[in-house]
mmCIF file of C-alpha atoms and ligand atoms in Angstrom:
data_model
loop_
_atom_site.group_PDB
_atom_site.id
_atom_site.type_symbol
_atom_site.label_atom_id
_atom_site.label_comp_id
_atom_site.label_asym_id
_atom_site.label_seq_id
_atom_site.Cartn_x
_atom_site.Cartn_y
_atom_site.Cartn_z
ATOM 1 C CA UNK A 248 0.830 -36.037 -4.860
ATOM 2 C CA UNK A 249 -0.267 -36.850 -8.198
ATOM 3 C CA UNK A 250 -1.270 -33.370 -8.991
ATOM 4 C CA UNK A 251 1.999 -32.112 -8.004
ATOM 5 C CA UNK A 252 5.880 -31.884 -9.878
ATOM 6 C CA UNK A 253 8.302 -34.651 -8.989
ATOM 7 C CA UNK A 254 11.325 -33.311 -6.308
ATOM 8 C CA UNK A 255 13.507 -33.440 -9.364
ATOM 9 C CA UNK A 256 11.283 -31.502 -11.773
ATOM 10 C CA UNK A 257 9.888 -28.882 -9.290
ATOM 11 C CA UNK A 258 12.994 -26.218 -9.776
ATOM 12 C CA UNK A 259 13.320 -27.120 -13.787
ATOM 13 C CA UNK A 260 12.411 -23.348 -15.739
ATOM 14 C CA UNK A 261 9.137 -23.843 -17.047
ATOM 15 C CA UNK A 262 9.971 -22.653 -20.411
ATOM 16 C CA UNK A 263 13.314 -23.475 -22.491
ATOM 17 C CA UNK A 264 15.161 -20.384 -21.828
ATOM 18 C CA UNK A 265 13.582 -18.819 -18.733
ATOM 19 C CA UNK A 266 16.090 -18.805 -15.838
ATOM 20 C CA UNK A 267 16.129 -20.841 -13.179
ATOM 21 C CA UNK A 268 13.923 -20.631 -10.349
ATOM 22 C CA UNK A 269 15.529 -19.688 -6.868
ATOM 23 C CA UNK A 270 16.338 -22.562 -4.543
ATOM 24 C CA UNK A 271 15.567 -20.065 -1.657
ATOM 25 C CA UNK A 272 14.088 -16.374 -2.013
ATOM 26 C CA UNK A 273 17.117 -13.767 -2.275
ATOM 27 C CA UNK A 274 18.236 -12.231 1.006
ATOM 28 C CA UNK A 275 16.630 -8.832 1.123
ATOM 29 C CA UNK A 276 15.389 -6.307 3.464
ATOM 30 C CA UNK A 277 12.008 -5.306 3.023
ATOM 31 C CA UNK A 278 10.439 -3.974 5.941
ATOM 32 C CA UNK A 279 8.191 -2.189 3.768
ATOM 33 C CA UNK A 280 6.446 -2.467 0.436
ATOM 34 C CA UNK A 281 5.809 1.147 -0.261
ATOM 35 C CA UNK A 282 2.692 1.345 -2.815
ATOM 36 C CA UNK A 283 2.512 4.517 -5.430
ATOM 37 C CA UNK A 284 -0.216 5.331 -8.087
ATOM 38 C CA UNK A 285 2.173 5.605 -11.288
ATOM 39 C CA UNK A 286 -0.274 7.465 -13.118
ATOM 40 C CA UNK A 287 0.505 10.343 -11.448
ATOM 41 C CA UNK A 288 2.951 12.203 -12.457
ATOM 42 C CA UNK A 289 3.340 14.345 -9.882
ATOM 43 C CA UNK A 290 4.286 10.795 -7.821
ATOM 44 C CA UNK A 291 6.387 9.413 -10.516
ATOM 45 C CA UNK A 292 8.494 12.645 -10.551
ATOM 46 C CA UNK A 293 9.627 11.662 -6.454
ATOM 47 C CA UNK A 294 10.564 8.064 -7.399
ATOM 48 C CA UNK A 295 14.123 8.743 -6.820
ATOM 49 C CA UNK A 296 13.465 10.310 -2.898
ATOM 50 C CA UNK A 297 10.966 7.135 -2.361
ATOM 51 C CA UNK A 298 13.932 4.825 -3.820
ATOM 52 C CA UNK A 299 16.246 6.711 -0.671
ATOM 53 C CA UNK A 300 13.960 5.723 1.455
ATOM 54 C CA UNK A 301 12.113 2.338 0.926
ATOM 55 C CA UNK A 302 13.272 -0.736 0.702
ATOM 56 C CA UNK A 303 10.372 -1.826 -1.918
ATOM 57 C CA UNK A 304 8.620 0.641 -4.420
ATOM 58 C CA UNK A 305 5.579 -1.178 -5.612
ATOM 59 C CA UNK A 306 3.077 0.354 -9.014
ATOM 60 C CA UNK A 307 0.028 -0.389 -8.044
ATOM 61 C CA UNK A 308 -2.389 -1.286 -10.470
ATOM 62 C CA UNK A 309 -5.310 -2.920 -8.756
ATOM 63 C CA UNK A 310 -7.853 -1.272 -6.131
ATOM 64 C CA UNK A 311 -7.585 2.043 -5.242
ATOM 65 C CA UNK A 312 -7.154 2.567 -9.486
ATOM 66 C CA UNK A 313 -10.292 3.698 -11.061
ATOM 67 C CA UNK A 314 -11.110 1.597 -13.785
ATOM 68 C CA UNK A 315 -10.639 4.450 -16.640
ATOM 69 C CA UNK A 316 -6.845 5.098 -14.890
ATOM 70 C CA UNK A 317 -5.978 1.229 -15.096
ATOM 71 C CA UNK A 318 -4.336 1.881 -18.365
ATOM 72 C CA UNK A 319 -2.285 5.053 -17.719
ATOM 73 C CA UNK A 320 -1.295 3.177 -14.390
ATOM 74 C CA UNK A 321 0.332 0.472 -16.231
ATOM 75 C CA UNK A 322 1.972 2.847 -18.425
ATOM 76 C CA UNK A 323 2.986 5.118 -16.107
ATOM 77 C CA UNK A 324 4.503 1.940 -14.031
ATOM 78 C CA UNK A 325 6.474 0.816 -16.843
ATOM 79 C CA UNK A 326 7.958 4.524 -17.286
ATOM 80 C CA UNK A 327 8.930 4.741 -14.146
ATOM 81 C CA UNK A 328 10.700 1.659 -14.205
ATOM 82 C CA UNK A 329 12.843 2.373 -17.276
ATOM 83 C CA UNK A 330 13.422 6.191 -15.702
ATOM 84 C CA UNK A 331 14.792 4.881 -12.533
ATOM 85 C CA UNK A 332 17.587 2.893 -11.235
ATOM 86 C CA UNK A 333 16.491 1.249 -7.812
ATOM 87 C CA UNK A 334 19.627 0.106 -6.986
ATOM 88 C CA UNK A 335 19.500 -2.283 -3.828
ATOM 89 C CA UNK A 336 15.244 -1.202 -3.546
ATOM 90 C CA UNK A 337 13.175 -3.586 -4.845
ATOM 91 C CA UNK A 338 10.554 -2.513 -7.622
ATOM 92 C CA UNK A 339 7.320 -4.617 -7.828
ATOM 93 C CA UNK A 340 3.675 -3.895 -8.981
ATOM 94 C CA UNK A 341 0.667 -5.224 -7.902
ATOM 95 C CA UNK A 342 -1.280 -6.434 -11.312
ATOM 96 C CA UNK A 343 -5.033 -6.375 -11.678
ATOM 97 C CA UNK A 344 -6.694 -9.772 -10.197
ATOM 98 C CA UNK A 345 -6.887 -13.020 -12.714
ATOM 99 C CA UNK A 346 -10.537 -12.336 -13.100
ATOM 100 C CA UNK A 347 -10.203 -8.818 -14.434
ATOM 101 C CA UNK A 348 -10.001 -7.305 -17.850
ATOM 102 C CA UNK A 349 -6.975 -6.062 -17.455
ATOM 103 C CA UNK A 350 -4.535 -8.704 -15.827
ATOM 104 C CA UNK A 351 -3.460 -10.472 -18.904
ATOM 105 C CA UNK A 352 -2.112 -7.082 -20.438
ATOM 106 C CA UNK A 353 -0.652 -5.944 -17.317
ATOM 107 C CA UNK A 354 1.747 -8.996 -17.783
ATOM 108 C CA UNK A 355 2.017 -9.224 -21.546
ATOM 109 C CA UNK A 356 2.813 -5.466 -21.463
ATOM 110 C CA UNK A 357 4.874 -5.066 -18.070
ATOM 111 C CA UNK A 358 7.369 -8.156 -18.373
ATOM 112 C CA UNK A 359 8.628 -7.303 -21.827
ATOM 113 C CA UNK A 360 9.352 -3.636 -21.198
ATOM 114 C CA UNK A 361 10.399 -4.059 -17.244
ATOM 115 C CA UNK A 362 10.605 -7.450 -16.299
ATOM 116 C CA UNK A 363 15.084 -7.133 -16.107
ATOM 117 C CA UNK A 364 14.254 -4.557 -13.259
ATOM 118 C CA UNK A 365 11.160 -5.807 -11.831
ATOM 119 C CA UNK A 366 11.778 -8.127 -8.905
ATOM 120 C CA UNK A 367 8.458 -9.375 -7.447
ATOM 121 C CA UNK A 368 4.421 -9.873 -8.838
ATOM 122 C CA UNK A 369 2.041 -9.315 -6.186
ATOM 123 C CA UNK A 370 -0.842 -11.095 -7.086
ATOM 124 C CA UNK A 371 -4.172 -9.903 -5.610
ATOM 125 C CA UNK A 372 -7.253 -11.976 -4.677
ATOM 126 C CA UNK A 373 -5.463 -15.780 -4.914
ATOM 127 C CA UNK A 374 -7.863 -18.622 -4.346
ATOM 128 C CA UNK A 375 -5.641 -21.717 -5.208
ATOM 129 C CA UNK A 376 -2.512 -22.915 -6.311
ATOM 130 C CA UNK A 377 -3.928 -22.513 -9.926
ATOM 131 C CA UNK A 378 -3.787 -19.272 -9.944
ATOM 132 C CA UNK A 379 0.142 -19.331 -9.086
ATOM 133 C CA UNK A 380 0.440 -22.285 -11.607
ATOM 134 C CA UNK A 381 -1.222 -19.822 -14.394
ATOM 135 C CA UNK A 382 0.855 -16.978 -13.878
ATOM 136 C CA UNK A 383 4.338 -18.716 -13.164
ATOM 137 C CA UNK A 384 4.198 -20.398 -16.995
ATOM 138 C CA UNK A 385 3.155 -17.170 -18.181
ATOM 139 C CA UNK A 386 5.992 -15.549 -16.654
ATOM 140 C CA UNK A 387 8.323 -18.356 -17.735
ATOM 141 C CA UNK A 388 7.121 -18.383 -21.155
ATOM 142 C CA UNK A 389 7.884 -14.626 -21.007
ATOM 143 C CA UNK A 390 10.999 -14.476 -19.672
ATOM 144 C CA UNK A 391 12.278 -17.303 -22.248
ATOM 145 C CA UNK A 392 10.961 -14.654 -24.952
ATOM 146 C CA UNK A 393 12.444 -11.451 -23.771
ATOM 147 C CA UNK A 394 15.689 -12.383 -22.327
ATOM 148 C CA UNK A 395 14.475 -11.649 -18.560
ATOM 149 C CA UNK A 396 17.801 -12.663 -16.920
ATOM 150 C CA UNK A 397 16.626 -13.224 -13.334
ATOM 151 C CA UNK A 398 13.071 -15.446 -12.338
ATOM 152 C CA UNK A 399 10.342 -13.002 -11.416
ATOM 153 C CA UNK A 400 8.616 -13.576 -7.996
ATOM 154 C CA UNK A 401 4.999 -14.103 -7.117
ATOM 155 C CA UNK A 402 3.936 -12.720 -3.993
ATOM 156 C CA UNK A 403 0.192 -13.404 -2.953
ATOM 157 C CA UNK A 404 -2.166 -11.493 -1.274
ATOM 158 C CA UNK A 405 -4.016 -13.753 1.475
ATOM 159 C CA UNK A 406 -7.340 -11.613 1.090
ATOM 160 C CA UNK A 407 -10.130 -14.148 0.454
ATOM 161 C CA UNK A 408 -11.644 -17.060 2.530
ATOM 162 C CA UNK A 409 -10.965 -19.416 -0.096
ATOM 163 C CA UNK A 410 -7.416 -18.441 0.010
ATOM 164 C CA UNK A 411 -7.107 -18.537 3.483
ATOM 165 C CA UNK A 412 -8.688 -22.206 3.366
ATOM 166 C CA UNK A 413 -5.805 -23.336 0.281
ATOM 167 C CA UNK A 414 -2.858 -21.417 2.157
ATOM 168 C CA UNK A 415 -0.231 -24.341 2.316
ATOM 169 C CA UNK A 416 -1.456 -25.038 -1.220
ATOM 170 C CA UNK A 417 -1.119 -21.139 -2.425
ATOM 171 C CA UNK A 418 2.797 -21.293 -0.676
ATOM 172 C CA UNK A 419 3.952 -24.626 -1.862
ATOM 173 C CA UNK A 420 2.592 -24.052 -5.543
ATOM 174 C CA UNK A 421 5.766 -22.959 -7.597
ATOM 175 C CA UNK A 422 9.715 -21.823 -6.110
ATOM 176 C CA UNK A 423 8.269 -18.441 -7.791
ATOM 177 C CA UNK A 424 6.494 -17.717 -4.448
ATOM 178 C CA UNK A 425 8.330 -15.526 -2.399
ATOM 179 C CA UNK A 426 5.647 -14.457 0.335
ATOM 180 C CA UNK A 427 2.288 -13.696 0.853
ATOM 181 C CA UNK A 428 0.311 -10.202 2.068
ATOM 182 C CA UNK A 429 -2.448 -10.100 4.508
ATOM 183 C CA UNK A 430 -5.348 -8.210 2.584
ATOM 184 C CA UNK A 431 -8.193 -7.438 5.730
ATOM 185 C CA UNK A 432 -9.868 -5.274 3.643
ATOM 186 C CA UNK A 433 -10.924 -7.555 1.277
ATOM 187 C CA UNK A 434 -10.460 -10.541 3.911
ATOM 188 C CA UNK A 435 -13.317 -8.857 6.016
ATOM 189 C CA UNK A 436 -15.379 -8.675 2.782
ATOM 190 C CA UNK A 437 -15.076 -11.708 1.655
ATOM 191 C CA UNK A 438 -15.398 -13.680 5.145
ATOM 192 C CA UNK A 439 -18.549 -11.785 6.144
ATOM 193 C CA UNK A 440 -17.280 -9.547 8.922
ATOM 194 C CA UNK A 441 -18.816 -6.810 10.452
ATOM 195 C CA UNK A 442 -16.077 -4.315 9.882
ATOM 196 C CA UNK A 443 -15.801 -1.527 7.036
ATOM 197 C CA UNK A 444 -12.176 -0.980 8.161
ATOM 198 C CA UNK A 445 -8.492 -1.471 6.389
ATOM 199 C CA UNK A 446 -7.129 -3.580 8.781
ATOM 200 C CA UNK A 447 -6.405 -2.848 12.638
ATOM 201 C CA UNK A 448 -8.877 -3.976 15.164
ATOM 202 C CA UNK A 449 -12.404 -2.898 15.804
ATOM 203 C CA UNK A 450 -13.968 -1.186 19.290
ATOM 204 C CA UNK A 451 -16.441 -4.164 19.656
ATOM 205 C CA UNK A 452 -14.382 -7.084 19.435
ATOM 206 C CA UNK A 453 -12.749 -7.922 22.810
ATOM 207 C CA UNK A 454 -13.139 -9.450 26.125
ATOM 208 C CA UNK A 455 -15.071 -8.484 29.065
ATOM 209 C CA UNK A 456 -13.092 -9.269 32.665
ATOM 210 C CA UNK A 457 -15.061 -11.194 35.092
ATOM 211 C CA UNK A 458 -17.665 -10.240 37.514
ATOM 212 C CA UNK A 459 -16.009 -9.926 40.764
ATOM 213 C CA UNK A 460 -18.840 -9.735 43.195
ATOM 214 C CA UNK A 461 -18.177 -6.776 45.347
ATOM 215 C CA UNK A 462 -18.015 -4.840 42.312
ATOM 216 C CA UNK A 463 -21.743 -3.074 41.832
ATOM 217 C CA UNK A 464 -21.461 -0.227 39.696
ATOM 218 C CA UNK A 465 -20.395 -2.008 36.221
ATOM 219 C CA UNK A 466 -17.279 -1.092 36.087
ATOM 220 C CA UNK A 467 -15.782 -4.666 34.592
ATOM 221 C CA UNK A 468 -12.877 -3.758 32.215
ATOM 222 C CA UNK A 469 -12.955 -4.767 28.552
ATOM 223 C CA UNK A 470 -10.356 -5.741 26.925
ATOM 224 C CA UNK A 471 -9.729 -5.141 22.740
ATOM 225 C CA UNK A 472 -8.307 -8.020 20.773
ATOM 226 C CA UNK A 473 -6.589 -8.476 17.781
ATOM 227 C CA UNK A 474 -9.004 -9.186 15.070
ATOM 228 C CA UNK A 475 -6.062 -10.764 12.757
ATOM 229 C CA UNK A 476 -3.987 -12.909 14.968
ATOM 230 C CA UNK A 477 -5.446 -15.754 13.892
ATOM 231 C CA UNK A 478 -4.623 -15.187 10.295
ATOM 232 C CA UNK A 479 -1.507 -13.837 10.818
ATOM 233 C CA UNK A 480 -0.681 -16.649 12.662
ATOM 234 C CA UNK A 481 -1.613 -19.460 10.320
ATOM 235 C CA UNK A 482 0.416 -16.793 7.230
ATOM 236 C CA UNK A 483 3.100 -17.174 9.462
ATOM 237 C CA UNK A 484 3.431 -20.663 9.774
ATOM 238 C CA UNK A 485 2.233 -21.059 6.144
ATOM 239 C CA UNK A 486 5.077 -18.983 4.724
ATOM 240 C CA UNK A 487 8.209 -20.236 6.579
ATOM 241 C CA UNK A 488 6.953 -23.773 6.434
ATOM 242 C CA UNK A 489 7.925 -23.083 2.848
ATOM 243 C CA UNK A 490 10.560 -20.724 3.258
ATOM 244 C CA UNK A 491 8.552 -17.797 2.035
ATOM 245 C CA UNK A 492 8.538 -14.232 4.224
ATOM 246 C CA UNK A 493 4.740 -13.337 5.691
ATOM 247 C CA UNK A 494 3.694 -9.646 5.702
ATOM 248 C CA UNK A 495 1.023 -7.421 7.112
ATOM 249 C CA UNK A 496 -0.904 -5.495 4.317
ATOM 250 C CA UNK A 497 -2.358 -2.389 4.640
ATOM 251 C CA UNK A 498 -3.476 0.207 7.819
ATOM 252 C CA UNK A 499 -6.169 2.534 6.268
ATOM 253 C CA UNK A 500 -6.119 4.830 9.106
ATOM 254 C CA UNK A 501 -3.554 7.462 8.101
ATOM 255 C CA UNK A 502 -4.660 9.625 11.032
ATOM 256 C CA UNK A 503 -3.964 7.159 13.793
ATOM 257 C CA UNK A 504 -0.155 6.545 13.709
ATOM 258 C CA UNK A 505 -0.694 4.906 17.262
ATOM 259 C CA UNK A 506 -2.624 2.439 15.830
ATOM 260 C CA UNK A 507 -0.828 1.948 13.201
ATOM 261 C CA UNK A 508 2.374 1.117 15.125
ATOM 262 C CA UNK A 509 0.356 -1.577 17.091
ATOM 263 C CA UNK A 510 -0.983 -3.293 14.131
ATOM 264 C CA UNK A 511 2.575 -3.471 12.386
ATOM 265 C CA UNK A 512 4.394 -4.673 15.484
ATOM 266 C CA UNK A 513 1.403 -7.606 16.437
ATOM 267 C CA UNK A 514 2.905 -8.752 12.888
ATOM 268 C CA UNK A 515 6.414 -7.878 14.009
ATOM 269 C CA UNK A 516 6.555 -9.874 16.981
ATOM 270 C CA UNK A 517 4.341 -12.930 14.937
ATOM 271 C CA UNK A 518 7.194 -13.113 12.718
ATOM 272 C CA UNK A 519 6.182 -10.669 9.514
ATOM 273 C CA UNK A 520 9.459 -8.949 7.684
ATOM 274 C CA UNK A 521 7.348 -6.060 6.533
ATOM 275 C CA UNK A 522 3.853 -4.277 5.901
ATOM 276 C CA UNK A 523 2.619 -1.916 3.731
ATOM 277 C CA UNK A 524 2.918 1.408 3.364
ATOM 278 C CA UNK A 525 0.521 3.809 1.871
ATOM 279 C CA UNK A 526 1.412 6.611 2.979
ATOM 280 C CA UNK A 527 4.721 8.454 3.493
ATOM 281 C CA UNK A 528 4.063 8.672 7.389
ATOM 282 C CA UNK A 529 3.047 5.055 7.071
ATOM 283 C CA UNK A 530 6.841 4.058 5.775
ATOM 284 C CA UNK A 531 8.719 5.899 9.018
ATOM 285 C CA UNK A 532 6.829 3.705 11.211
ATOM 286 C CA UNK A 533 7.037 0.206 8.887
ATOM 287 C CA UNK A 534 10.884 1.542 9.571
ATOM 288 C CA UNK A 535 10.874 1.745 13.122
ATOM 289 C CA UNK A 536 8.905 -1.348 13.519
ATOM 290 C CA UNK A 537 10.723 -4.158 11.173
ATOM 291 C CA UNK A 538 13.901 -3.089 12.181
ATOM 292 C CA UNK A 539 15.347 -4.683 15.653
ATOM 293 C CA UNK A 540 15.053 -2.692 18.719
ATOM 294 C CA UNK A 541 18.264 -1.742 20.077
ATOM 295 C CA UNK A 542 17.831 -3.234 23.400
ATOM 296 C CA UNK A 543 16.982 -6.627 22.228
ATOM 297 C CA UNK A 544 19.820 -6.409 19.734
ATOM 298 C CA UNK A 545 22.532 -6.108 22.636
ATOM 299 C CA UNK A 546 20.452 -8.976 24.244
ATOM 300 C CA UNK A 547 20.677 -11.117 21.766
ATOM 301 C CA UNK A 548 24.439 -10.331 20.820
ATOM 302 C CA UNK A 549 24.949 -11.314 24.817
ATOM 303 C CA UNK A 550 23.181 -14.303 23.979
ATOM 304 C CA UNK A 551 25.334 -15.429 21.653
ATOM 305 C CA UNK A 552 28.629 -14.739 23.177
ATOM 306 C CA UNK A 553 27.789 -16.617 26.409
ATOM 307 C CA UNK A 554 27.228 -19.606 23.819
ATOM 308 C CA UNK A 555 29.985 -19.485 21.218
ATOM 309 C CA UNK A 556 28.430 -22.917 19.376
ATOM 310 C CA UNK A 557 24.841 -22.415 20.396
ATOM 311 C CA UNK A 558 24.545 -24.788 22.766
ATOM 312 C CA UNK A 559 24.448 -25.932 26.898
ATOM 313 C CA UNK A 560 22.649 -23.559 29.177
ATOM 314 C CA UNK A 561 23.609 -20.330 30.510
ATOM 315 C CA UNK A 562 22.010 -17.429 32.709
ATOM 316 C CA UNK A 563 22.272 -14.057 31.953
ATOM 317 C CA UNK A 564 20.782 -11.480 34.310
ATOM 318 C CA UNK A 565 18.983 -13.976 35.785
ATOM 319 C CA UNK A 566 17.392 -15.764 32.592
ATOM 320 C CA UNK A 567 17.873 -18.975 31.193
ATOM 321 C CA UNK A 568 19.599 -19.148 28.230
ATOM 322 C CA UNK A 569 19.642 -22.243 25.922
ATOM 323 C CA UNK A 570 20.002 -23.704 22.365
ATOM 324 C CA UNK A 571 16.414 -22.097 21.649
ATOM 325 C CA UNK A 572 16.870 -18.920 22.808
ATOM 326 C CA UNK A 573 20.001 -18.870 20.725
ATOM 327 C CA UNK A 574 18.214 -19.025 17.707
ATOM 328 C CA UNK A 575 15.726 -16.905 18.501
ATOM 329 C CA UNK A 576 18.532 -14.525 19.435
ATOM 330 C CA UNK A 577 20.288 -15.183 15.752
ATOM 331 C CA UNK A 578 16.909 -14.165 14.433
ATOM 332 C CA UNK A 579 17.337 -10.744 15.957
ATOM 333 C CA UNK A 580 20.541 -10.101 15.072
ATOM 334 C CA UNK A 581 21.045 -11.449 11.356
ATOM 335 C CA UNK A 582 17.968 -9.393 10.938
ATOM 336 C CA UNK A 583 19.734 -6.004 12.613
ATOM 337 C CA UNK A 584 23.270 -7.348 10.359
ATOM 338 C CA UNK A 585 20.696 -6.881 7.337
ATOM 339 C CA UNK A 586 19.033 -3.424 8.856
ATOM 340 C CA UNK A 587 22.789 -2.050 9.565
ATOM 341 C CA UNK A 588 23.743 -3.000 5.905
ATOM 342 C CA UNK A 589 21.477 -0.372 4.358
ATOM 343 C CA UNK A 590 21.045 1.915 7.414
ATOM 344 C CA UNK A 591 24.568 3.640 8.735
ATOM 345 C CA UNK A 592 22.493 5.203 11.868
ATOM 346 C CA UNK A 593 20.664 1.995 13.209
ATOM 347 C CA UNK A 594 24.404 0.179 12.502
ATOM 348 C CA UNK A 595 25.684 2.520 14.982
ATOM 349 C CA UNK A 596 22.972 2.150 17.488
ATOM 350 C CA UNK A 597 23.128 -1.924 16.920
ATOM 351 C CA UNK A 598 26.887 -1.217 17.416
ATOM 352 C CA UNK A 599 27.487 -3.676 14.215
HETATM 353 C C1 GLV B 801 -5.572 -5.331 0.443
HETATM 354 O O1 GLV B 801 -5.552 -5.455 -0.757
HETATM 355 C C2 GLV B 801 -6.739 -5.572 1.229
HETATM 356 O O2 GLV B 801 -7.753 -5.925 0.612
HETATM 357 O O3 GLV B 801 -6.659 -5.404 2.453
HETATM 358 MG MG1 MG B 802 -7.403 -6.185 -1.506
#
């Protein structure tokens, strides 16, 4: 406790003349964080068809950008910022890691010439609350210099064991945070496993059924399991313990859309809002995914018509219903409310 703000100074700006923090992160939908190489040009020039289509746009800066392109990256991010209006699409980048050359000039150059349109940070690689606590006075102190009128988030990538080990820490370290990215690829690295894939699970890790005695041939079923529920999970409980939103990261994979699908809706039904995409086939399935099925939608809107004030006990085609499964049906359909918002055909299939 002693290394922690006071209740009453733990939403106070941290600079005279930044804005105030957000009591709770802004309702938005963002099923998927769409990620874009700004130094290309060729890329930059089909902002405006990504903006149509995703509900984040995110510059990345950090892996995947060869060293010598980190600088063109940046400045191709911050032209395609000022080029483009995004409208109700958020725009974030992902900045180099604290430990790089080039992190402190991806901020000091970024927030000054974008920070009015950029909404969110992600932050690669965070170990501890102090790396939060660094950049959110940064980003204070820069705001309060350029006139940035709304606070920029921080979103963390959970992608190290360390991190991992400091989650509640990582999520409860500023009212900046707005959610946190599962990173396997650099998870796996960094924990040890025996895995050189982005995410999804792996042929060897599973369960064998029993032996059932008249069976002689060997022909005992295995069974593939999720290498990330257990991460997931504790991201999940992590993030809304502090009222942050969780998300799956990446699916390296482009070939196996199957796969894909599965990986995005473990995190779906664990409770993520979103994953990322990295490819254009990769953001018509984050779409199908994070959006409410149909099916359950009419559920849940039957749900909450048989129980006007959420609460007593009723059955519905042969199912109890009671205060819980209200709110797990109000979950469902404030999320399809959002969905229908930005999306005239699902609004008509959610009938909403
Ligand atoms: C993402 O950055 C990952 O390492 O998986
Ligand atoms: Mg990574």
């Amino acid at each position: 406790m002693a290394h922690t703000r006071t209740p009453s100074n733990f939403y106070k700006p941290l600079a005279i003349g930044a804005p105030d923090p957000y009591r709770a992160q802004p309702v938005r939908l963002e099923r998927m964080i769409h990620f874009v190489p700004p130094h290309i040009e060729k890329i930059r020039a089909k902002i405006p068809e990504i903006i149509a289509e995703a509900d984040v746009v995110l510059g990345n800066l950090e892996d995947a950008i060869a060293a010598d392109a980190k600088e063109a990256a940046r400045a191709g991010f911050i032209e395609m910022a000022r080029e483009n209006e995004f409208g109700g699409t958020g725009l974030w980048t992902r900045i180099n890691c604290l430990n790089s050359p080039w992190a402190l000039d991806d901020i000091m150059e970024i927030v000054p010439a974008a920070g009015n349109k950029l909404n969110v940070i992600m932050l690669p690689k965070v170990e501890g609350p102090w790396d939060i606590h660094y950049l959110d006075q940064l980003l204070a102190q820069l705001e309060a210099a350029n006139g940035i009128a709304r606070p920029i988030g921080i979103h963390a990538i959970l992608e190290t064991a360390q991190g991992v080990n400091n989650i509640e820490d990582i999520a409860g370290a500023s009212p900046r945070m707005h959610g946190m990215s599962l990173g396997p690829a650099d998870l796996a690295a960094s924990r040890g496993m025996k895995t050189t894939r982005v995410g999804g699970g792996h042929p060897g890790y599973g369960v064998l059924a029993d032996r059932d005695g008249s069976n002689k041939d060997d022909t005992r079923a295995f069974y593939q399991q999720d290498l990330w529920h257990f991460t997931i999970g504790r991201m999940v409980d992590a993030c809304l313990h502090f009222g942050l939103k969780p998300f799956y990261g990446p699916f390296g994979d482009f070939s196996d859309a199957d796969a894909c699908e599965a990986q995005f809706r473990n995190a779906y039904l664990q409770g993520c809002l979103g994953a990322w995409s990295l490819h254009p086939s990769q953001l018509a399935i984050a779409k199908k995914v994070f959006s409410p099925d149909p099916d359950e939608v009419a559920f849940a809107k039957r749900i909450i018509a048989a129980m006007p004030d959420g609460t007593g006990a009723v059955m519905i085609d042969g199912k109890m219903q009671d205060d819980a499964t209200w709110k797990q049906a109000r979950v469902i359909v404030d999320l399809a409310t959002l969905v229908a918002e930005k999306d005239p055909d699902r609004a008509a299939l959610y009938d909403l």
